[in-house]
Short mmCIF file of C-alpha atoms in Angstrom, two decimals:
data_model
loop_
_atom_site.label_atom_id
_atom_site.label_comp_id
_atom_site.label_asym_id
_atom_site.label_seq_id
_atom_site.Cartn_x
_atom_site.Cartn_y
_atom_site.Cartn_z
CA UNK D 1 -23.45 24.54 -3.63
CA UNK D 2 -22.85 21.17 -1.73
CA UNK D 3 -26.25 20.38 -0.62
CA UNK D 4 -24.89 19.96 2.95
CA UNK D 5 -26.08 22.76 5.07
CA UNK D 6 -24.76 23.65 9.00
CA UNK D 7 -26.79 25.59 11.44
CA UNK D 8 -25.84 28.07 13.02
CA UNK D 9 -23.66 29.97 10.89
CA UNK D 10 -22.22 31.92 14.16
CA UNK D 11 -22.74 31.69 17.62
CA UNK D 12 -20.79 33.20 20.56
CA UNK D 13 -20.81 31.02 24.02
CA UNK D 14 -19.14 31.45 27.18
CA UNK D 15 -16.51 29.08 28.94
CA UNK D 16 -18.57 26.23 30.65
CA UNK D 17 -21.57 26.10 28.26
CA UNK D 18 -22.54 23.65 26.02
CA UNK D 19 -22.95 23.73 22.65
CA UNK D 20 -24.77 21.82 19.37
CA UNK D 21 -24.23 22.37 15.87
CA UNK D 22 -26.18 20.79 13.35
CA UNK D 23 -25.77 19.44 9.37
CA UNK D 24 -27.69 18.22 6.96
CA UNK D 25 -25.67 15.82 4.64
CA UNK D 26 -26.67 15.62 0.55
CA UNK D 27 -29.28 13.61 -0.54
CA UNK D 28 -27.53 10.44 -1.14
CA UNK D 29 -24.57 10.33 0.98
CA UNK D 30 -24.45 7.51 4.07
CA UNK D 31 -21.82 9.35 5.95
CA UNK D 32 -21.01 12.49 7.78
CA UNK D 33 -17.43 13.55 9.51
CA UNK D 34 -16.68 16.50 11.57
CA UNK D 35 -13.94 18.70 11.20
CA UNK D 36 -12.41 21.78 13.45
CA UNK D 37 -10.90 24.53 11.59
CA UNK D 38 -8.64 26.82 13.99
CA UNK D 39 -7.51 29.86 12.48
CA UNK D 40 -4.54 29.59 10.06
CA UNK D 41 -4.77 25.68 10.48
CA UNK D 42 -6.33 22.94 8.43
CA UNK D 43 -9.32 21.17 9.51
CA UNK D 44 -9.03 18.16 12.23
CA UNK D 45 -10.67 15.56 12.02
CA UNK D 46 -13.24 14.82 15.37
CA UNK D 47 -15.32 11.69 14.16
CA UNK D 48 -17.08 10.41 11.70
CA UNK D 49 -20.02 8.65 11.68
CA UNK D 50 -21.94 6.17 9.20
CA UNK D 51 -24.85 4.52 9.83
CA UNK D 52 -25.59 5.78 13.17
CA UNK D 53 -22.45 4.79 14.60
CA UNK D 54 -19.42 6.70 15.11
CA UNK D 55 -16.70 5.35 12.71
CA UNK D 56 -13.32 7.07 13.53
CA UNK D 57 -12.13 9.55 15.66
CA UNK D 58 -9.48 12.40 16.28
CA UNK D 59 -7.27 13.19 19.15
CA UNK D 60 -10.69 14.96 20.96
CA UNK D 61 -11.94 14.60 24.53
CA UNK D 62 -14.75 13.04 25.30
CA UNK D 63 -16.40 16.50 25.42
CA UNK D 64 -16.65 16.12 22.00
CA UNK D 65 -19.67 14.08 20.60
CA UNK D 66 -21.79 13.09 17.76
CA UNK D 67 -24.99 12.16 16.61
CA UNK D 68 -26.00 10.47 13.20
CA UNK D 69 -29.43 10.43 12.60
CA UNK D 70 -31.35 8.34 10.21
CA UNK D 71 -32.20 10.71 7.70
CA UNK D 72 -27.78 10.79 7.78
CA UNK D 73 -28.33 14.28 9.26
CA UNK D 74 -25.92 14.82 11.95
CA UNK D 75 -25.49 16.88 15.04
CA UNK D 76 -21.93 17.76 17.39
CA UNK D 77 -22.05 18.51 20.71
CA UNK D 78 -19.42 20.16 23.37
CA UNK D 79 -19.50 20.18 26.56
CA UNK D 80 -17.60 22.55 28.82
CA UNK D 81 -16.58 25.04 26.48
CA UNK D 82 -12.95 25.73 26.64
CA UNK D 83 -11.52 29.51 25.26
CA UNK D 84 -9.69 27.19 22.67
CA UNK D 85 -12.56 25.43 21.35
CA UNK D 86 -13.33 28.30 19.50
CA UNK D 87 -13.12 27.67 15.73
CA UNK D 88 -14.86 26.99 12.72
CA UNK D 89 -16.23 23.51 12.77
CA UNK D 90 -17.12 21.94 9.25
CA UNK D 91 -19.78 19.11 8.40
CA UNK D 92 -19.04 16.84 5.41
CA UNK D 93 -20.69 14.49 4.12
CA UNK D 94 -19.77 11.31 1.17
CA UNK D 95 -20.82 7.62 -0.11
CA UNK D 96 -19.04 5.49 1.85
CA UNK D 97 -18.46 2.24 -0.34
CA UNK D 98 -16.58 -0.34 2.00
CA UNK D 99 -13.75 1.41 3.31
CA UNK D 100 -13.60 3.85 1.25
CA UNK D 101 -15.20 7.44 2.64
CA UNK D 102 -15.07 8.63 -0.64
CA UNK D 103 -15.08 12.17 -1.74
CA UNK D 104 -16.19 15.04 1.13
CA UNK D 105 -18.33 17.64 0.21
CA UNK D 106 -18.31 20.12 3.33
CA UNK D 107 -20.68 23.16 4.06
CA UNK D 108 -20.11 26.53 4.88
CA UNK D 109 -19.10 25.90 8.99
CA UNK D 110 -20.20 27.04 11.99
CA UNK D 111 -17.79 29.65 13.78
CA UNK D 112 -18.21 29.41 17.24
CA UNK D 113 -16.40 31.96 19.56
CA UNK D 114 -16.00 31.07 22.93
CA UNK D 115 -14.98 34.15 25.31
CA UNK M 1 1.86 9.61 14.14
CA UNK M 2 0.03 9.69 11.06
CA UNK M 3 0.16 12.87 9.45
CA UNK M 4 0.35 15.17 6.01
CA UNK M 5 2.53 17.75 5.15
CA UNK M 6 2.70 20.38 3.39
CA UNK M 7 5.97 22.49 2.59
CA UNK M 8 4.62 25.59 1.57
CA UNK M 9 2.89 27.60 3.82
CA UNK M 10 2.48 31.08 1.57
CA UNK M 11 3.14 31.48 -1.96
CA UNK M 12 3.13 34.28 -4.18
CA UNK M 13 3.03 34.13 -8.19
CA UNK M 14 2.26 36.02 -11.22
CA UNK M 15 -0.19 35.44 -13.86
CA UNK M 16 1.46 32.70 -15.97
CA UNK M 17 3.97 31.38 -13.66
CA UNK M 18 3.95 27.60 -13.34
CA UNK M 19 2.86 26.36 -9.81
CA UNK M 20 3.78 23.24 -8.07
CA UNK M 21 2.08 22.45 -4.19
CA UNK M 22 4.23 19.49 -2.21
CA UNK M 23 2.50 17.22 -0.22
CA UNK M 24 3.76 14.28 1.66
CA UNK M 25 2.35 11.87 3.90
CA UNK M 26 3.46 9.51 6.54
CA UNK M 27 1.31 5.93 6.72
CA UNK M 28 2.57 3.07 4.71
CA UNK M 29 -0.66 1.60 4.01
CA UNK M 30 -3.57 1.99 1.44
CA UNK M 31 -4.37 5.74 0.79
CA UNK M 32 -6.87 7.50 -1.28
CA UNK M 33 -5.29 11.00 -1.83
CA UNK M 34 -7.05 14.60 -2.48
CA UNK M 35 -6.41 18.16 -2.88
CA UNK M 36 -9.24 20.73 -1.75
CA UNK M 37 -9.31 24.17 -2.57
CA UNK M 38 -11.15 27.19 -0.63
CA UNK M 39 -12.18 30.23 -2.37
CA UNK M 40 -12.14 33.35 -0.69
CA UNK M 41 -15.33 33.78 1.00
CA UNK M 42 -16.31 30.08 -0.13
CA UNK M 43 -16.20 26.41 1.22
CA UNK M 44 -14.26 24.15 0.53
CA UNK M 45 -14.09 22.47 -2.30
CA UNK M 46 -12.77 19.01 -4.11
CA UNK M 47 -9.72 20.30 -6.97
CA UNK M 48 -8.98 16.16 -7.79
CA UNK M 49 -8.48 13.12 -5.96
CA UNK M 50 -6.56 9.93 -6.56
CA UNK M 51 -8.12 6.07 -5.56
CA UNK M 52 -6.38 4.23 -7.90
CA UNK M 53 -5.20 3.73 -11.23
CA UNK M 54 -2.77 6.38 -13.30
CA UNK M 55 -0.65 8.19 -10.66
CA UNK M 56 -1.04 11.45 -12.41
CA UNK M 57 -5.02 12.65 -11.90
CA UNK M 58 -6.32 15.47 -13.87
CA UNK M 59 -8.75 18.22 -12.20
CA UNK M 60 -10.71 21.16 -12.70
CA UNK M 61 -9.66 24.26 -13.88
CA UNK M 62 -6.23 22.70 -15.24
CA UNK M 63 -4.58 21.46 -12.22
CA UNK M 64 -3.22 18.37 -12.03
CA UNK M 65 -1.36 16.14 -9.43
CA UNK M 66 1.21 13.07 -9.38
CA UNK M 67 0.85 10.36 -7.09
CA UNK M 68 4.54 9.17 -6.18
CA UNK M 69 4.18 6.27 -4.02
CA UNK M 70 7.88 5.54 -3.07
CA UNK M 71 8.28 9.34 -1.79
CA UNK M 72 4.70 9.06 -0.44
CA UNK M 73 4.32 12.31 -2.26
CA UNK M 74 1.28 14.25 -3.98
CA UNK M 75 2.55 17.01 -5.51
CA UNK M 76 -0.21 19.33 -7.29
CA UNK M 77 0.63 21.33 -10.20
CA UNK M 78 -0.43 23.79 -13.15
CA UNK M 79 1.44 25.20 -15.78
CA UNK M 80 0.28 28.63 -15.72
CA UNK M 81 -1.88 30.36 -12.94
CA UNK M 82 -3.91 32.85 -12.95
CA UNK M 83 -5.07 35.58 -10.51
CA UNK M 84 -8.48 33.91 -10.35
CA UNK M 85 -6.34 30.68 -8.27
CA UNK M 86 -5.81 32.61 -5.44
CA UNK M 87 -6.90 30.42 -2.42
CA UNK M 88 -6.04 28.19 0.12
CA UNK M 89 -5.03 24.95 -1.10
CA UNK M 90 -5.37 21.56 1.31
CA UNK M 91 -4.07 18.44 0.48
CA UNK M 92 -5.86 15.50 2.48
CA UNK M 93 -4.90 11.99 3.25
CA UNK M 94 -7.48 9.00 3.64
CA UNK M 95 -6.41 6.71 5.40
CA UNK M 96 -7.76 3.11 4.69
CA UNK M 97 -8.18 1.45 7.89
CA UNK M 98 -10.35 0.62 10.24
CA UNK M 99 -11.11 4.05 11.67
CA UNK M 100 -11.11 5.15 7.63
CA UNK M 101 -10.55 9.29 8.52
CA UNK M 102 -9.52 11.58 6.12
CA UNK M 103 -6.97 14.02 7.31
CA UNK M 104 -5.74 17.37 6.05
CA UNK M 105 -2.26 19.25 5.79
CA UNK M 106 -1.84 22.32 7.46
CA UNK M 107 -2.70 24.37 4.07
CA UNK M 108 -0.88 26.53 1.57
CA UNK M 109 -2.26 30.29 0.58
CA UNK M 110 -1.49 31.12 -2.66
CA UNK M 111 -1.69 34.66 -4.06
CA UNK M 112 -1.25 35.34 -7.82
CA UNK M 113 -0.39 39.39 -8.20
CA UNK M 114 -2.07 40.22 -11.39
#
C-alpha cells in the first residue's frame, strides 16, 4: 500500500461529458502528478502540481485540468470526452525538495471508458 | 523531443536465466533516473532509482541497474530471475528543469516460464 488513494476506481462516460477523478496523496508528500495509462502504453505525463500550482505539463489540451488542494489532495478534470480519452489515469504523489520531484508513489488508477 | 526508450517490448525467460532491461534516454541535462515495476493485478511500484552518486544502484528483490552517462543509458539487471518477476517493467526519466516531469518508457513485459 501507497497511502495514495483515487476515486472512482471505474467509471464509464459518454463522448461530450465531463469528467473528475480524485486522489488523495500520502501523508507527507507536497506534490501530486497525473499520469494517463492507454492500454499497452506507459503512463504520460498530464501535469503536476505542488503547492497549489500546476508545475509541468504534458502534450494535453486544455481539456485537461488540475486541482491541488491544500490538504495536497488533488482532483483532474476533462472536458469533452473524446472516445480516446479512455484510459487508466494514475495519481502520484512525492516530496518535492527543490527541483527534485523525488520518488512517485502512484495508486491503483481510475479506468475511465468513454463509448 | 525529450523522450525514454526502451528496446524490449516482451521478454520471455526461465527460472535462473540472467535478465538485462535497456533503457535510454534523450535530454542532455541533469536526470534523476528510475525503474518501476507493476505486479499483475497491482500498482505500480518503485524497483530503484538513481539521484546521484555510484552509477550502479542496488534494489529490491536483487535487481540492480547501471547508470551510463555517456550512452545516456540505464540498463536494469539481475542475475537470475524467477517466475515470481513476471511484470511489467517501466523505466522513467526525471527531468530536472523547470517544468521538473518525470516521464516513462513505453514498458517491457517480462514472463519467466517456470
Amino acid at each position: 500500500e501507497t497511502g495514495v488513494t483515487q476515486s472512482p476506481t471505474h467509471l464509464i462516460k459518454t463522448r461530450g461529458q465531463q469528467v473528475t477523478l480524485r486522489c488523495s496523496s500520502q501523508s507527507g508528500h507536497n506534490t501530486v502528478s497525473w499520469y494517463q495509462q492507454a492500454l499497452g502504453q506507459g503512463p504520460q505525463f498530464i501535469f503536476q502540481y505542488y503547492r497549489e500550482e500546476e508545475n509541468g505539463r504534458g502534450n494535453f489540451p486544455p481539456r485537461f485540468s488540475g486541482l491541488q488542494f491544500p490538504n495536497y489532495s488533488s482532483e483532474l478534470n476533462v472536458n469533452a470526452l473524446e472516445l480516446d480519452d479512455s484510459a487508466l489515469y494514475l495519481c502520484a504523489s512525492s516530496f518535492r525538495r527543490g527541483t527534485n520531484t523525488g520518488e512517485l508513489f502512484f495508486g491503483e488508477g481510475s479506468r475511465l471508458t468513454v463509448l | 523531443a525529450q523522450s525514454v526508450s526502451q528496446h524490449n517490448h516482451h521478454v520471455i525467460l526461465s527460472e535462473a536465466a540472467s535478465l538485462e532491461l535497456g533503457c535510454n534516454y534523450s535530454y542532455g541535462g541533469t536526470v534523476n533516473l528510475f525503474w518501476y515495476v507493476q505486479y499483475p493485478g497491482q500498482h505500480l511500484q518503485l524497483l530503484l532509482k538513481y539521484f546521484s552518486g555510484d552509477p550502479l544502484v542496488k534494489g529490491i528483490k536483487g535487481f540492480e541497474a547501471e547508470f551510463i552517462k555517456s550512452k545516456f543509458s540505464f540498463n536494469l539487471r539481475k542475475p537470475s530471475v524467477q517466475w515470481s518477476d513476471t511484470a511489467e517493467y517501466f523505466c522513467a526519466v526525471n527531468l530536472m528543469n523547470r517544468d521538473d516531469k518525470i516521464i516513462f518508457g513505453k514498458g517491457t513485459r517480462l514472463h519467466i516460464l517456470p
